[in-house]
Coordinates of C-alpha atoms in Angstrom, one line a residue:
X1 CA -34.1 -0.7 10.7
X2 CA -31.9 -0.9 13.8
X3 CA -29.2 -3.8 14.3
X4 CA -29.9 -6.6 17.0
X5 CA -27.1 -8.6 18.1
X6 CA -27.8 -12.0 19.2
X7 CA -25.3 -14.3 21.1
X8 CA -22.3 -14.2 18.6
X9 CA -21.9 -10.9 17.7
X10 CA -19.7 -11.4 14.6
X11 CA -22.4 -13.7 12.5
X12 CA -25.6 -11.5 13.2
X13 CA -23.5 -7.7 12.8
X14 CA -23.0 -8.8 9.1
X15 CA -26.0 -10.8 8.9
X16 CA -27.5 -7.6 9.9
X17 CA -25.5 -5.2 7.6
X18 CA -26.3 -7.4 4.8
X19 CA -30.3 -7.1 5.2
X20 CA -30.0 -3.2 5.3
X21 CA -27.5 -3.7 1.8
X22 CA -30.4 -5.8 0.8
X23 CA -33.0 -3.1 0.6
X24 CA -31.7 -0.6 -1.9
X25 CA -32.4 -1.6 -5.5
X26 CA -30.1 -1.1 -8.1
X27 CA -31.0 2.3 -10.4
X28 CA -29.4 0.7 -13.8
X29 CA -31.8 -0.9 -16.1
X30 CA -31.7 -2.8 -19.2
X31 CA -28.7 -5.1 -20.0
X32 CA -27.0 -4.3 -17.3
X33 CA -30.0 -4.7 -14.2
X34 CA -29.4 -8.6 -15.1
X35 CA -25.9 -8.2 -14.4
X36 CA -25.7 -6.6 -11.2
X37 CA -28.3 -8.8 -9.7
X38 CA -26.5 -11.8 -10.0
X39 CA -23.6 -10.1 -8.6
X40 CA -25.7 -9.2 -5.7
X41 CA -27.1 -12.3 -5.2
X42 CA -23.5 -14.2 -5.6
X43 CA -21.9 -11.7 -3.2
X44 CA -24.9 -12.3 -0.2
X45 CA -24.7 -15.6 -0.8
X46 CA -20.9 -15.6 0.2
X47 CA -21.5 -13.1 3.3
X48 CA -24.0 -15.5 5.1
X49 CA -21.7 -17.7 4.9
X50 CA -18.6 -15.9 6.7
X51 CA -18.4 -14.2 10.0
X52 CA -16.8 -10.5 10.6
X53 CA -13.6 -11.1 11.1
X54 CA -11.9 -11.2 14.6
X55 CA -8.6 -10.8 16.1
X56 CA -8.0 -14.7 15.7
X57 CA -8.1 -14.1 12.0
X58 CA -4.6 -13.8 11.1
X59 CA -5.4 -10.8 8.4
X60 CA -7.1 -9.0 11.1
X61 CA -4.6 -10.1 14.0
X62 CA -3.5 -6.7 15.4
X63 CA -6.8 -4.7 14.3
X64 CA -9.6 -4.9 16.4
X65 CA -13.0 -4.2 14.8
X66 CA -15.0 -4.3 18.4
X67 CA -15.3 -0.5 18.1
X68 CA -17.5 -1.2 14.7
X69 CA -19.3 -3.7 16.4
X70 CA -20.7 -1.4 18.8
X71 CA -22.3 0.8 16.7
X72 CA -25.9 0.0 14.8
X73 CA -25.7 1.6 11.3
X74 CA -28.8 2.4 9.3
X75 CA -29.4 2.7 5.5
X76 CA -28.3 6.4 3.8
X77 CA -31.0 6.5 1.5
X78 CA -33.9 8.4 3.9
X79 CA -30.7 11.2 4.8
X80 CA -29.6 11.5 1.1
X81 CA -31.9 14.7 0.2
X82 CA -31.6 16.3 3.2
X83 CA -27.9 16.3 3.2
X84 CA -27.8 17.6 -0.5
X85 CA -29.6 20.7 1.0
X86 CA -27.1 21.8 2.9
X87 CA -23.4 20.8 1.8
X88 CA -20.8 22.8 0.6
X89 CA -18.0 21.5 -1.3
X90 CA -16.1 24.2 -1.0
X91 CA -12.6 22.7 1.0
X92 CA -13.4 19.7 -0.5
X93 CA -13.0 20.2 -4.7
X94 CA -9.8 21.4 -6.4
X95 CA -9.2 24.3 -8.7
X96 CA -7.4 22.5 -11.3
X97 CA -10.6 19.4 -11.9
X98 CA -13.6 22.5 -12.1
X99 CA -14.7 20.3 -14.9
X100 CA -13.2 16.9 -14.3
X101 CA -15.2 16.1 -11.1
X102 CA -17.5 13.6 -10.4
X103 CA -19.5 13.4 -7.1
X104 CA -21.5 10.7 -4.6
X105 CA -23.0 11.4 -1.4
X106 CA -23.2 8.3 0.7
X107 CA -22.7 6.0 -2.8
X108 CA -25.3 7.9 -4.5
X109 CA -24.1 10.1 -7.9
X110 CA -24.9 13.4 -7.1
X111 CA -25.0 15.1 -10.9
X112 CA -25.7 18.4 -10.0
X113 CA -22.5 18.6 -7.7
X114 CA -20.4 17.0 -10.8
X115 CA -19.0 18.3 -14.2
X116 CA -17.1 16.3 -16.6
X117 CA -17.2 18.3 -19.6
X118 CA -13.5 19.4 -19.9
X119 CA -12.7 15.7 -20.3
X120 CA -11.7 14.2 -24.2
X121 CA -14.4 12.9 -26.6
X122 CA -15.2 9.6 -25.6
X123 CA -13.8 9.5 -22.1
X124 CA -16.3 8.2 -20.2
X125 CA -17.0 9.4 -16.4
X126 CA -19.9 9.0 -14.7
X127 CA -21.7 6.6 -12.8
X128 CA -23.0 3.0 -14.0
X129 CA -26.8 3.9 -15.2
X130 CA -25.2 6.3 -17.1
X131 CA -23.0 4.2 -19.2
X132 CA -22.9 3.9 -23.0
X133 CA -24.3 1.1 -24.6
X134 CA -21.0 -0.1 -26.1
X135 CA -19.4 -0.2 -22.6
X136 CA -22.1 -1.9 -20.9
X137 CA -21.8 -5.1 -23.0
X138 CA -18.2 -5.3 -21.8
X139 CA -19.1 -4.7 -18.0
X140 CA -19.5 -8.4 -17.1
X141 CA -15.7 -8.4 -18.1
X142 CA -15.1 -6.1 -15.6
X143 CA -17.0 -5.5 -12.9
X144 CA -16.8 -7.5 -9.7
X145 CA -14.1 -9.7 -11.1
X146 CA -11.3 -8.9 -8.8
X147 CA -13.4 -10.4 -5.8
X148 CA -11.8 -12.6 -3.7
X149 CA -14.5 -15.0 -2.0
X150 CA -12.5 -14.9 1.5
X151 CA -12.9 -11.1 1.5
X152 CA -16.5 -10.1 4.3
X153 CA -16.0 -6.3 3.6
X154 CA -15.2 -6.4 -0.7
X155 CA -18.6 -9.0 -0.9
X156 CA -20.7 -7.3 1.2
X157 CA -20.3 -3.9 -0.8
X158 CA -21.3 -6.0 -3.4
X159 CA -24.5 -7.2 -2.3
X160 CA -25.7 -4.0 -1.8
X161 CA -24.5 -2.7 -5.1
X162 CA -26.8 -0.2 -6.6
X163 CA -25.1 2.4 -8.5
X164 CA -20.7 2.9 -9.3
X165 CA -18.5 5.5 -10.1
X166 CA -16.9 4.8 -13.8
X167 CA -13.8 6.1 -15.3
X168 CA -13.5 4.5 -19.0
X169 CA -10.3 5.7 -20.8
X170 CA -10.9 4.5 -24.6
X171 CA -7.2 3.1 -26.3
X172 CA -4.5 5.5 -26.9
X173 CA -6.1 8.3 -25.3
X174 CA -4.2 10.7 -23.0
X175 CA -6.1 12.5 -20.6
X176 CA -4.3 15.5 -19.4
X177 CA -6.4 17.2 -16.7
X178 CA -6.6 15.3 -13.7
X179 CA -10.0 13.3 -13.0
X180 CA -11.5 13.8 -9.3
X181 CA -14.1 11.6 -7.9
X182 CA -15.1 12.6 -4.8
X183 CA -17.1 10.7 -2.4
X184 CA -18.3 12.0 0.8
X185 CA -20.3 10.3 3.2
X186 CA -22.9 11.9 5.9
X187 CA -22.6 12.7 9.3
X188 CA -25.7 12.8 11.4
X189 CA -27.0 11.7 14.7
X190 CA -28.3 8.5 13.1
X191 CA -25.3 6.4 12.4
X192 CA -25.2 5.3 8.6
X193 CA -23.5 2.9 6.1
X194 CA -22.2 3.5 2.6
X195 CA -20.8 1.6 0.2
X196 CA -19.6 3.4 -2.6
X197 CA -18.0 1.3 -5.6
X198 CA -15.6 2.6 -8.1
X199 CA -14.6 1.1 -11.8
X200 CA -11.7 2.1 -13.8
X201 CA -10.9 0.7 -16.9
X202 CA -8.0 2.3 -19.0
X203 CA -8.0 0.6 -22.2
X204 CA -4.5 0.0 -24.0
X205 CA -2.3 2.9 -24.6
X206 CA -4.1 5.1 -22.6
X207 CA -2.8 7.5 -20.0
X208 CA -5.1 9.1 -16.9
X209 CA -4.5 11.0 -13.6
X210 CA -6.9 10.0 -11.0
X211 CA -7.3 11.5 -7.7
X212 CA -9.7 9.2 -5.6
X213 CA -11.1 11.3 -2.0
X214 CA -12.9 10.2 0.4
X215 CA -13.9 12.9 3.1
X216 CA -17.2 13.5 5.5
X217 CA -19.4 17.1 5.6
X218 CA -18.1 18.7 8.9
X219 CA -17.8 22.2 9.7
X220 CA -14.1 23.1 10.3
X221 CA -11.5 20.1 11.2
X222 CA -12.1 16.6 10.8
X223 CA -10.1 16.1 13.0
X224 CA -12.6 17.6 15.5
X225 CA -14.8 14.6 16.9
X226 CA -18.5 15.4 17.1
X227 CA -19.4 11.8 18.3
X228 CA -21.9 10.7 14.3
X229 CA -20.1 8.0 13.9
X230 CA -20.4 6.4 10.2
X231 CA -19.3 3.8 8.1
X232 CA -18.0 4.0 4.8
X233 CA -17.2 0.7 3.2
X234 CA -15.9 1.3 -0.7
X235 CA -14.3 -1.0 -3.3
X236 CA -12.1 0.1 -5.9
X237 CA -11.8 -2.0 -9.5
X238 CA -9.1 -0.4 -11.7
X239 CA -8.3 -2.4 -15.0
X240 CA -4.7 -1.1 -16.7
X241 CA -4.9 -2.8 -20.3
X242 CA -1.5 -3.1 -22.5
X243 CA 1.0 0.1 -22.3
X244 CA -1.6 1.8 -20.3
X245 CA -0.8 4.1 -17.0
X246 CA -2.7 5.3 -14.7
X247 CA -1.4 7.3 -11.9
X248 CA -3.4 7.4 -8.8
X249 CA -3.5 9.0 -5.5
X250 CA -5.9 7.9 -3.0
X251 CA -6.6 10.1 -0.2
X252 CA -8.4 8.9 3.3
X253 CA -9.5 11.8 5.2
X254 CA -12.7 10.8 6.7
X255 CA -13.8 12.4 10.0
X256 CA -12.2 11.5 13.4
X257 CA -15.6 9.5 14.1
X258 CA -16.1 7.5 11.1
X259 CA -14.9 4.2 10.6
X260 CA -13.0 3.4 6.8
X261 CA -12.6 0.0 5.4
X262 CA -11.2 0.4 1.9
X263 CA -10.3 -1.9 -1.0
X264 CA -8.6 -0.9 -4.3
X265 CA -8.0 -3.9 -6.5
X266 CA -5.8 -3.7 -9.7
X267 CA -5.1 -5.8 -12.8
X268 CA -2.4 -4.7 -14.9
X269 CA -1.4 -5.9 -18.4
X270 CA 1.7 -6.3 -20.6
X271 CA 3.9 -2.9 -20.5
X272 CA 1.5 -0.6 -18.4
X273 CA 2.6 1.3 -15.4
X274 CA 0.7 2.1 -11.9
X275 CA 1.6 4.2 -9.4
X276 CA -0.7 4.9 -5.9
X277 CA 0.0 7.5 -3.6
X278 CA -2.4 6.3 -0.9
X279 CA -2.7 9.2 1.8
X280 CA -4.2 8.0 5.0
X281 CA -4.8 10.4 7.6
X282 CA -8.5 10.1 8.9
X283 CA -11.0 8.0 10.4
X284 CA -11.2 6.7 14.0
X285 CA -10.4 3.3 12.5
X286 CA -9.3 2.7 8.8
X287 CA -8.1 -0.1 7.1
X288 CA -6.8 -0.7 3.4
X289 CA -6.7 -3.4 1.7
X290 CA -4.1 -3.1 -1.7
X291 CA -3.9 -5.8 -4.1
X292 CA -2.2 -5.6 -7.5
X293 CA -1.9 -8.4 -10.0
X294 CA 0.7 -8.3 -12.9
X295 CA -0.6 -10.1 -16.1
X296 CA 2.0 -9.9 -18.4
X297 CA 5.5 -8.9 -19.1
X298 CA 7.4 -5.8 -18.3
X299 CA 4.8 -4.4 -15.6
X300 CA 5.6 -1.7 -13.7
X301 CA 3.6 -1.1 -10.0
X302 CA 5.1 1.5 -7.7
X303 CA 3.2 2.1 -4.5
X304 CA 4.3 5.0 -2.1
X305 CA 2.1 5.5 1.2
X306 CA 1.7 8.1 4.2
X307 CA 0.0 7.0 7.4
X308 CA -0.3 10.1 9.7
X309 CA -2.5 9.5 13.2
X310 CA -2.8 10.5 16.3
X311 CA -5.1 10.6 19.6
X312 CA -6.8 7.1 19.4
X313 CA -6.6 6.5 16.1
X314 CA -6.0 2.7 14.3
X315 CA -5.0 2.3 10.7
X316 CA -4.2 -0.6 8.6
X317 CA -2.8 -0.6 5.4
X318 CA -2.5 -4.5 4.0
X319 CA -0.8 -4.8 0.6
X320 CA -0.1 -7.9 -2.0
X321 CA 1.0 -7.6 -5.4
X322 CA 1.8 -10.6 -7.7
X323 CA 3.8 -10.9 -10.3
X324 CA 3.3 -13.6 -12.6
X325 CA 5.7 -12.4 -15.8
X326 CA 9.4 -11.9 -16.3
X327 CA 10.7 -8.5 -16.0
X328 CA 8.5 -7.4 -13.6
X329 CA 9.1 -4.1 -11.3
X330 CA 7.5 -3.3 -8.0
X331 CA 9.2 -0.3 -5.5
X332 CA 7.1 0.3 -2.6
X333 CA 7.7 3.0 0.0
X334 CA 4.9 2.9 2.9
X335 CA 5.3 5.4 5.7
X336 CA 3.8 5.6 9.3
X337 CA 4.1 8.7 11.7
X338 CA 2.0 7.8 15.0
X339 CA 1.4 10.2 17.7
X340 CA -0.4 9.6 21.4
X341 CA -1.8 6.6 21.9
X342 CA -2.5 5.7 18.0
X343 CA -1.9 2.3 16.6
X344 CA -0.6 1.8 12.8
X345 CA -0.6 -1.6 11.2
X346 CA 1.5 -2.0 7.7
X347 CA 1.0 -6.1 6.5
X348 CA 3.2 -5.8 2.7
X349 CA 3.0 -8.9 0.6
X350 CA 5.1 -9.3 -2.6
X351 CA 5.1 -12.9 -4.2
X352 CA 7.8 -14.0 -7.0
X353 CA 6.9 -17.1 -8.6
X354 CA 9.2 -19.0 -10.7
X355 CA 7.8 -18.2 -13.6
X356 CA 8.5 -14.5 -12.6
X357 CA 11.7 -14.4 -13.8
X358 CA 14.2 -11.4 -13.8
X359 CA 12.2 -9.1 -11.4
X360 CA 13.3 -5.6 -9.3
X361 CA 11.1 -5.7 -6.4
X362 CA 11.1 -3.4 -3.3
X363 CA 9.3 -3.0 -0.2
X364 CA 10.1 -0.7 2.6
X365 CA 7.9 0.3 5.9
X366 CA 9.0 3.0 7.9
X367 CA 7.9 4.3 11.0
X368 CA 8.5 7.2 13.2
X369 CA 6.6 7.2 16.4
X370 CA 6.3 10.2 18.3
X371 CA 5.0 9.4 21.9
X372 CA 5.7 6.7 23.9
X373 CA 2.3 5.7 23.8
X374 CA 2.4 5.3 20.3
X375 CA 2.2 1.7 18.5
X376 CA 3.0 0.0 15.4
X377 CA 3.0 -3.2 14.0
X378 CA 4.7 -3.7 11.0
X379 CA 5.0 -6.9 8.9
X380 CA 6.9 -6.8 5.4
X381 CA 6.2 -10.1 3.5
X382 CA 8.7 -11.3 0.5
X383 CA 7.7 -14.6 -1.2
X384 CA 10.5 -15.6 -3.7
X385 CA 10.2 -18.7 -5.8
X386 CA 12.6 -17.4 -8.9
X387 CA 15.9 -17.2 -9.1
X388 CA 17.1 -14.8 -11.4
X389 CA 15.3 -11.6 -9.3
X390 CA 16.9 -8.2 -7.4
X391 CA 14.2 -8.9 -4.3
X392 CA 14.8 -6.9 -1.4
X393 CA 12.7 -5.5 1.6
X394 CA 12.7 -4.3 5.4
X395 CA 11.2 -2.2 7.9
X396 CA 12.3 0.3 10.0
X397 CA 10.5 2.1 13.4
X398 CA 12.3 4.6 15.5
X399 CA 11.5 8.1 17.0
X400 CA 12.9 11.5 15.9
X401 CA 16.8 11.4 16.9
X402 CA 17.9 14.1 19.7
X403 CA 21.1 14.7 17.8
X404 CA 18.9 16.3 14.6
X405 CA 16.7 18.1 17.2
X406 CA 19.8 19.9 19.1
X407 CA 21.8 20.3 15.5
X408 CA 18.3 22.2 14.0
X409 CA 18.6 24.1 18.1
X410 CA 22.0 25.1 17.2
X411 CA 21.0 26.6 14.3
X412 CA 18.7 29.0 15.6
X413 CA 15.6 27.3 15.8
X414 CA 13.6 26.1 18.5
X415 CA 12.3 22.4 20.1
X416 CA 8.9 22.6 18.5
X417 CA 10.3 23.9 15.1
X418 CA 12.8 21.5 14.8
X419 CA 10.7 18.4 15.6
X420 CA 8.3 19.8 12.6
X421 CA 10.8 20.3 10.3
X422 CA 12.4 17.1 10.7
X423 CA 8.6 15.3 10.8
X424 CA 8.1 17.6 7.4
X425 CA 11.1 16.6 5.8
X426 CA 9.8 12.5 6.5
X427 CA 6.6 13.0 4.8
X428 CA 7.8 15.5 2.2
X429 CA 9.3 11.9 0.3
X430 CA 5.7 11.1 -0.3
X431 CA 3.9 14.2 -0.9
X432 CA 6.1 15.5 -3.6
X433 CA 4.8 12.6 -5.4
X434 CA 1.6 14.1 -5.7
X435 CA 0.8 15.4 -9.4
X436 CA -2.1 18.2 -8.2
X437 CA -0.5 21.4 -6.5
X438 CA -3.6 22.4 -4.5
X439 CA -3.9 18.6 -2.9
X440 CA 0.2 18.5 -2.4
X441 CA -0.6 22.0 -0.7
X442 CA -3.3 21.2 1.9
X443 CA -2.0 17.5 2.3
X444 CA 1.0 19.6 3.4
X445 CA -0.9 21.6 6.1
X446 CA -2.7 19.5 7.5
X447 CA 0.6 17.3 8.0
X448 CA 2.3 20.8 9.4
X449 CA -0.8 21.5 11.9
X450 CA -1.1 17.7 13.5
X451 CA 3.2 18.4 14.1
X452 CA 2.6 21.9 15.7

């Protein structure tokens, strides 16, 4: 099924989109087929009645979707076994998850690409169909309940939900070896749509490493543009019960054609911790949307971001974290490094209440631009209502200083060396934060080659 616009483009693209969600079936059964058809129908029924969202939409005010617009997606479902044919995971998995990977190709679990059995007893990963009866009652609890009824991109994922990745972390368990779920979407010369969905639920006490990846099958660079355009469009549900933590790094690097809208949305209880490391480096245009919401006291949330683009390349990162408790903590450290004629967006919201007494919250943006072509828009967001808080936050955007660059001369080296170790030394703040070597390692590179 092809897209046909008719005179307003917004309304019938997602009415469109939404018919092709429409046409996949779910593959759970039982309890839970009940379950994800009213969220289905509930999510549709919101998206007819929004609009893709336009520059006159003051979330969307400096990114323009009009590059989206003008390309007709198809389902993935007729490309999913001819894909499976011929990909190799090869750049794509890390040596330290061999057996704490789970896979999906275009949303779809691929089980023969996945291995989960160096995980503890009673860890659950794997995707929805596959869940344990005992978890399934509590799914209702869970899934889809983070949706907010404003949000085209998080509802319409939704109403074509199918199929999820799930991490369960039972109470008090530590899991040690660092879980991987890797979702890759196709490129062919039919563009496609994917929507994969992602549920995380780490009960109290418990302790998990996740390393989320999203990434396309190319040969070579994906920062090579072969002009197969795709669109992935993936939600993100992570539930952090009492004196949980879960520390996760999220890292965007679809190909240079594809288009990215993202949405991780978190929940965090009395005394648990959440860090992100969100790593954004590909896509022709990407946008994330963060939201974290602190339930009870003591709640830690530390967010620490890397935008890196270049050539033509738009990127959005939105944030918002509430806290609703006293003795809250956020720190949030969001960098941008735009090159050419790339445009970077950073929208941070952190809202105090009054009832969110005797908070430390932080929020800085900075950018380093790196041609004069090169644009950023930057809009740091701090809502206080309390009193008794340490609030602070800013944002910063200037271009490598010519002072450094002659010192690092003086010394021996030369222009282009001394630009990249100054660039390296800017994103080195966020990707020693990274708890896998072999991702800390290629994040690295590929940071080093795009400087070179």
């Amino acid at each position: 099924m092809s897209i046909q616009l008719s005179a307003k483009p917004e309304i019938s693209y997602l009415k469109a989109l939404l018919d092709q969600c429409r046409q996949d079936e779910p593959i759970v059964g039982g309890q839970l087929n009940a379950t994800i058809g009213q969220l289905r129908d509930q999510a549709a029924a919101i998206v007819e009645e929004l609009a893709m969202p336009t520059r006159r939409d003051e979330e969307w005010r400096f990114t323009d979707l009009s590059p989206l617009l003008a390309v007709n997606f198809q389902g993935v479902e007729a490309f999913f076994e001819q894909f499976l044919q011929h990909l190799d995971l090869t750049s794509l998995t890390l040596p330290e998850t061999p057996d704490s990977r789970l896979v999906f190709v275009n949303g779809v679990y691929a089980p023969d690409l996945s291995s989960v059995r160096g995980l503890p007893e009673g860890v659950y990963v794997g995707n929805l169909a596959g869940l344990p009866n005992a978890y399934q009652e509590r799914i209702p609890n869970y899934l889809g309940k983070q949706q907010a009824a404003s949000d085209v991109f998080a509802a319409l994922n939704t109403s074509g939900l199918t199929d999820a990745a799930v991490v369960w972390i039972p109470k008090a368990t530590i899991v040690e070896t660092p879980i991987h779920l890797l979702f890759i979407s196709t490129t062919d010369d039919v563009p496609v749509i994917c929507q994969p969905r992602c549920l995380v639920v780490a009960e109290p006490g418990s302790v998990v490493n996740l390393i989320e990846h999203y990434a396309a099958n190319v040969e070579g660079c994906p920062d090579i543009p072969v002009n197969r355009p795709y669109f992935n469009n993936q939600v993100t549900e992570i539930w952090i019960e009492d004196d949980a933590q879960v520390i996760h790094t999220r890292n965007q690097r679809e190909a240079i054609d594809g288009f990215h809208i993202g949405k991780t949305a978190v929940t965090q209880a009395r005394n648990s911790r959440y860090t992100c490391n969100a790593i954004s480096l590909g896509a022709r245009l990407s946008r994330h949307n963060l939201e974290i919401v602190q339930t009870g006291e003591a709640t830690e949330t530390t967010l620490k971001g890397l935008t890196m683009i270049g050539g033509e390349q738009v990127a959005d990162t939105h944030s918002a974290v509430l806290l609703n408790h006293p003795h809250g903590m956020t720190n949030q450290l969001h960098k941008c490094i735009i090159d050419d004629r790339a445009h970077g967006v950073f929208n941070g919201k952190v809202f105090v209440p009054q009832a969110a007494q005797f908070t430390n919250a932080a929020q800085l943006n900075r950018n380093l631009l790196l041609s004069a072509k090169a644009r950023v828009n930057t809009k740091p967001q701090l809502e206080i209502t309390a009193d008794q808080v340490k609030c602070s936050h800013g944002a910063t955007v200037s271009q490598l200083d010519p002072e450094d660059v002659f010192y690092l001369q003086s010394r021996g080296l030369n222009e282009t060396n001394a630009r990249n170790l100054l660039i390296d030394a800017f994103v080195a703040e966020i990707l020693q934060r990274i708890p896998v070597d072999s991702l800390r390692q290629r994040l690295s590179q590929c940071a080093m080659c795009r400087t070179m």
